[in-house]
Short mmCIF file of C-alpha atoms in Angstrom, two decimals:
data_model
loop_
_atom_site.label_atom_id
_atom_site.label_comp_id
_atom_site.label_asym_id
_atom_site.label_seq_id
_atom_site.Cartn_x
_atom_site.Cartn_y
_atom_site.Cartn_z
CA UNK S 1 37.51 28.25 148.36
CA UNK S 2 35.75 29.69 145.36
CA UNK S 3 37.53 31.93 142.82
CA UNK S 4 35.60 34.34 140.63
CA UNK S 5 37.06 35.30 137.19
CA UNK S 6 35.87 38.67 136.12
CA UNK S 7 35.97 39.34 132.36
CA UNK S 8 37.00 42.57 130.71
CA UNK S 9 34.28 45.09 131.21
CA UNK S 10 32.35 46.07 128.08
CA UNK S 11 33.59 49.27 126.56
CA UNK S 12 30.41 49.88 124.61
CA UNK S 13 27.07 48.91 125.96
CA UNK S 14 25.15 49.42 122.70
CA UNK S 15 25.87 49.05 118.97
CA UNK S 16 25.14 52.73 118.37
CA UNK S 17 27.75 53.68 120.98
CA UNK S 18 30.32 51.53 119.17
CA UNK S 19 29.58 53.15 115.78
CA UNK S 20 29.79 56.58 117.35
CA UNK S 21 33.20 55.75 118.80
CA UNK S 22 34.42 54.56 115.37
CA UNK S 23 33.29 57.80 113.75
CA UNK S 24 35.06 59.86 116.39
CA UNK S 25 38.28 57.88 115.95
CA UNK S 26 38.09 58.32 112.16
CA UNK S 27 37.60 62.05 112.49
CA UNK S 28 40.56 62.33 114.87
CA UNK S 29 42.75 60.26 112.49
CA UNK S 30 41.77 62.38 109.49
CA UNK S 31 42.39 65.62 111.41
CA UNK S 32 45.84 64.37 112.36
CA UNK S 33 46.82 63.05 108.94
CA UNK S 34 44.75 65.21 106.60
CA UNK S 35 47.80 66.62 104.78
CA UNK S 36 49.12 63.16 104.00
CA UNK S 37 45.70 61.93 102.89
CA UNK S 38 45.19 65.00 100.71
CA UNK S 39 48.60 64.54 99.08
CA UNK S 40 47.85 60.88 98.34
CA UNK S 41 44.49 61.75 96.79
CA UNK S 42 46.06 64.46 94.64
CA UNK S 43 48.78 62.10 93.41
CA UNK S 44 46.25 59.38 92.65
CA UNK S 45 44.12 61.85 90.68
CA UNK S 46 47.12 63.04 88.67
CA UNK S 47 48.12 59.48 87.83
CA UNK S 48 44.59 58.67 86.77
CA UNK S 49 44.42 61.78 84.55
CA UNK S 50 47.76 61.02 82.88
CA UNK S 51 46.57 57.52 81.94
CA UNK S 52 43.15 58.64 80.86
CA UNK S 53 42.34 57.55 77.29
CA UNK S 54 40.02 59.70 75.25
CA UNK S 55 37.22 58.36 73.11
CA UNK S 56 38.48 55.52 70.98
CA UNK S 57 38.81 56.46 67.33
CA UNK S 58 37.88 53.67 64.97
CA UNK S 59 40.14 53.72 61.90
CA UNK S 60 38.29 54.12 58.66
CA UNK S 61 38.12 50.90 56.75
CA UNK S 62 39.13 51.50 53.13
CA UNK S 63 36.47 50.50 50.63
CA UNK S 64 37.06 47.13 49.01
CA UNK S 65 38.74 47.26 45.61
CA UNK S 66 36.45 47.40 42.61
CA UNK S 67 36.19 43.76 41.46
CA UNK S 68 35.30 44.86 37.94
CA UNK S 69 38.83 46.14 37.38
CA UNK S 70 39.97 42.55 37.69
CA UNK S 71 37.02 41.21 35.69
CA UNK S 72 37.69 43.67 32.85
CA UNK S 73 41.36 42.71 32.73
CA UNK S 74 40.52 39.00 32.63
CA UNK S 75 37.94 39.43 29.87
CA UNK S 76 40.28 41.59 27.81
CA UNK S 77 42.89 38.86 28.13
CA UNK S 78 40.43 36.30 26.77
CA UNK S 79 39.43 38.59 23.91
CA UNK S 80 43.10 39.07 23.05
CA UNK S 81 43.53 35.29 23.00
CA UNK S 82 40.51 35.07 20.70
CA UNK S 83 41.97 37.70 18.37
CA UNK S 84 45.31 35.90 18.31
CA UNK S 85 43.51 32.64 17.60
CA UNK S 86 41.87 34.19 14.52
CA UNK S 87 45.25 35.56 13.39
CA UNK S 88 43.76 38.99 12.77
CA UNK S 89 40.78 37.69 10.80
CA UNK S 90 37.15 38.48 11.44
CA UNK S 91 35.17 35.42 12.61
CA UNK S 92 33.38 35.34 9.25
CA UNK S 93 36.67 35.45 7.34
CA UNK S 94 38.04 32.69 9.54
CA UNK S 95 35.11 30.41 8.66
CA UNK S 96 35.52 31.27 4.98
CA UNK S 97 39.20 30.33 5.22
CA UNK S 98 38.35 26.94 6.74
CA UNK S 99 35.74 26.26 4.06
CA UNK S 100 38.27 27.19 1.39
CA UNK S 101 40.74 24.66 2.84
CA UNK S 102 37.96 22.06 3.03
CA UNK S 103 36.75 22.36 -0.57
CA UNK S 104 39.90 23.34 -2.48
CA UNK S 105 41.35 20.50 -4.55
CA UNK S 106 44.94 21.50 -3.85
CA UNK S 107 44.41 21.68 -0.09
CA UNK S 108 46.22 19.09 2.00
CA UNK S 109 43.18 18.87 4.27
CA UNK S 110 40.49 18.67 1.60
CA UNK S 111 37.36 17.00 2.91
CA UNK S 112 38.63 16.75 6.51
CA UNK S 113 35.81 17.59 8.93
CA UNK S 114 38.45 18.03 11.61
CA UNK S 115 39.12 21.48 10.15
CA UNK S 116 35.95 22.65 11.88
CA UNK S 117 36.11 20.38 14.93
CA UNK S 118 39.66 21.01 16.12
CA UNK S 119 39.20 24.78 16.72
CA UNK S 120 36.18 24.05 18.92
CA UNK S 121 38.34 22.64 21.72
CA UNK S 122 40.17 25.95 22.06
CA UNK S 123 37.01 28.03 21.64
CA UNK S 124 35.14 26.01 24.27
CA UNK S 125 37.86 26.79 26.82
CA UNK S 126 37.68 30.50 25.99
CA UNK S 127 33.90 30.45 26.28
CA UNK S 128 34.00 28.63 29.61
CA UNK S 129 36.58 31.07 30.99
CA UNK S 130 34.45 34.02 29.89
CA UNK S 131 31.29 32.53 31.39
CA UNK S 132 33.09 32.00 34.69
CA UNK S 133 34.09 35.67 34.83
CA UNK S 134 30.59 36.79 33.85
CA UNK S 135 29.11 34.62 36.61
CA UNK S 136 31.46 36.12 39.20
CA UNK S 137 30.50 39.61 38.02
CA UNK S 138 26.83 38.73 38.36
CA UNK S 139 27.38 37.51 41.91
CA UNK S 140 29.36 40.64 42.79
CA UNK S 141 27.08 43.31 41.34
CA UNK S 142 23.89 41.65 40.14
CA UNK S 143 22.55 42.27 36.62
CA UNK S 144 24.18 45.69 36.32
CA UNK S 145 25.15 47.48 33.11
CA UNK S 146 28.80 46.66 33.71
CA UNK S 147 28.03 42.99 34.18
CA UNK S 148 25.96 42.93 31.00
CA UNK S 149 28.82 44.51 29.05
CA UNK S 150 31.13 41.81 30.35
CA UNK S 151 28.60 39.17 29.38
CA UNK S 152 28.16 40.57 25.86
CA UNK S 153 31.90 40.88 25.30
CA UNK S 154 32.07 37.15 24.59
CA UNK S 155 29.33 37.16 21.97
CA UNK S 156 31.69 36.66 19.04
CA UNK S 157 33.23 33.59 20.66
CA UNK S 158 29.79 32.02 21.05
CA UNK S 159 28.82 33.00 17.51
CA UNK S 160 31.91 31.40 15.99
CA UNK S 161 31.29 28.24 18.01
CA UNK S 162 27.72 28.00 16.73
CA UNK S 163 28.88 28.48 13.13
CA UNK S 164 31.52 25.75 13.37
CA UNK S 165 29.12 23.35 15.10
CA UNK S 166 26.56 23.95 12.35
CA UNK S 167 29.15 23.24 9.63
CA UNK S 168 30.24 20.14 11.55
CA UNK S 169 26.68 18.82 11.55
CA UNK S 170 26.23 19.60 7.85
CA UNK S 171 29.45 17.83 6.86
CA UNK S 172 29.45 14.96 9.32
CA UNK S 173 28.48 12.50 6.55
CA UNK S 174 30.97 13.86 4.04
CA UNK S 175 31.66 16.81 1.75
CA UNK S 176 28.52 16.30 -0.34
CA UNK S 177 26.06 17.34 2.38
CA UNK S 178 28.17 20.34 3.34
CA UNK S 179 28.48 21.45 -0.28
CA UNK S 180 24.71 21.26 -0.77
CA UNK S 181 24.10 23.31 2.40
CA UNK S 182 26.73 25.84 1.31
CA UNK S 183 25.37 26.21 -2.23
CA UNK S 184 21.84 26.73 -0.88
CA UNK S 185 22.98 29.28 1.71
CA UNK S 186 21.62 27.17 4.54
CA UNK S 187 24.62 27.37 6.81
CA UNK S 188 24.16 29.44 9.95
CA UNK S 189 27.33 31.32 9.02
CA UNK S 190 25.72 32.44 5.76
CA UNK S 191 22.40 33.41 7.32
CA UNK S 192 23.71 35.20 10.40
CA UNK S 193 26.74 36.88 8.89
CA UNK S 194 24.67 39.37 6.90
CA UNK S 195 23.68 41.38 9.95
CA UNK S 196 25.31 40.43 13.21
CA UNK S 197 23.68 42.00 16.30
CA UNK S 198 25.64 44.92 17.59
CA UNK S 199 26.97 44.79 21.12
CA UNK S 200 28.73 47.20 23.40
CA UNK S 201 32.37 46.46 24.04
CA UNK S 202 34.26 47.08 27.25
CA UNK S 203 35.46 50.47 26.02
CA UNK S 204 31.89 51.69 25.54
CA UNK S 205 31.97 51.62 21.73
CA UNK S 206 29.23 49.84 19.83
CA UNK S 207 30.50 47.09 17.55
CA UNK S 208 28.96 45.22 14.68
CA UNK S 209 30.45 42.30 12.79
CA UNK S 210 31.10 43.33 9.21
CA UNK S 211 30.03 40.84 6.53
CA UNK S 212 33.13 40.18 4.49
CA UNK S 213 31.21 39.57 1.27
CA UNK S 214 29.84 43.13 1.22
CA UNK S 215 31.64 46.42 0.79
CA UNK S 216 31.62 48.09 4.21
CA UNK S 217 31.88 51.80 4.83
CA UNK S 218 31.93 53.15 8.35
CA UNK S 219 30.69 56.49 9.54
CA UNK S 220 30.43 57.89 13.06
CA UNK S 221 27.28 59.71 14.15
CA UNK S 222 27.35 61.36 17.58
CA UNK S 223 30.01 58.93 18.81
CA UNK S 224 27.91 55.94 17.75
CA UNK S 225 29.36 53.46 15.31
CA UNK S 226 27.29 52.81 12.22
CA UNK S 227 28.31 50.01 9.90
CA UNK S 228 27.06 50.71 6.41
CA UNK S 229 26.99 48.13 3.63
CA UNK S 230 26.46 49.26 0.08
CA UNK S 231 24.63 46.71 -2.03
CA UNK S 232 24.22 47.94 -5.60
CA UNK S 233 22.53 51.34 -5.26
CA UNK S 234 21.08 50.72 -1.82
CA UNK S 235 22.98 51.38 1.37
CA UNK S 236 21.87 49.09 4.18
CA UNK S 237 22.90 50.32 7.62
CA UNK S 238 22.94 48.45 10.87
CA UNK S 239 24.05 49.99 14.12
CA UNK S 240 23.10 51.12 17.59
CA UNK S 241 21.97 54.58 18.65
CA UNK S 242 20.89 55.26 22.20
CA UNK S 243 21.13 51.59 23.04
CA UNK S 244 18.51 50.54 20.46
CA UNK S 245 19.49 48.51 17.44
CA UNK S 246 18.18 49.64 14.09
CA UNK S 247 18.15 48.40 10.52
CA UNK S 248 17.42 50.88 7.75
CA UNK S 249 17.90 51.31 4.03
CA UNK S 250 19.51 54.51 2.83
CA UNK S 251 18.91 55.10 -0.87
CA UNK S 252 22.09 56.21 -2.64
CA UNK S 253 23.71 56.82 0.77
CA UNK S 254 21.70 60.08 1.02
CA UNK S 255 24.86 62.12 0.87
CA UNK S 256 26.41 60.79 4.12
CA UNK S 257 30.08 61.46 4.76
CA UNK S 258 32.17 58.37 5.36
CA UNK S 259 35.54 58.04 6.99
#
């Protein structure tokens, strides 16, 4: 006996008929549950709106602090150390004091070249510290006016170093060679002290080293500093106006008012 197993008859004979049936079922389901579906969509939209984040605001980054405020403070500290080192003297007067101790018979350090060598160790450290700050300023801002002012602020330290080194070389073989150089005005201190180049300090004022062996009078012309030295009947002035150095002779002071 033969048994025949009949499978489940096909509900859809074509693929299109199957898709059509799915669409019809979906429409019937939506029609039956449209209120629930609508409520779910509304709730989902409200939740999405409540968590919506507007355009992201990037906080403003504050500008970096001006490095020159720190550089100025560090340079001023070095200049104060230099002033304290000179004990209130001008660099020229300090050299004169050392020479006086070197040559004076009653001096305990007569003829000791160490008088001029020992200060160099301290001055070299000041100069190196100043150069380091000036280099940092150059890297931060390039060769700007501010950087140049910082660089020039250490001029007197370098000048005093060169004077002491020159005296050291002149007296390295003993007091005789130094005395000859001094008597013939061949020391760098004697040649350069007459008219030291003016430079602009950190506070914007023009400075000029005043030769201690002349009689200085100072006048102020349009906020520029003019250092005037009266030699006999001739007034020799050296200063800076408009950034340009000048050297002039003023006969009989030409009636200028001095402070």
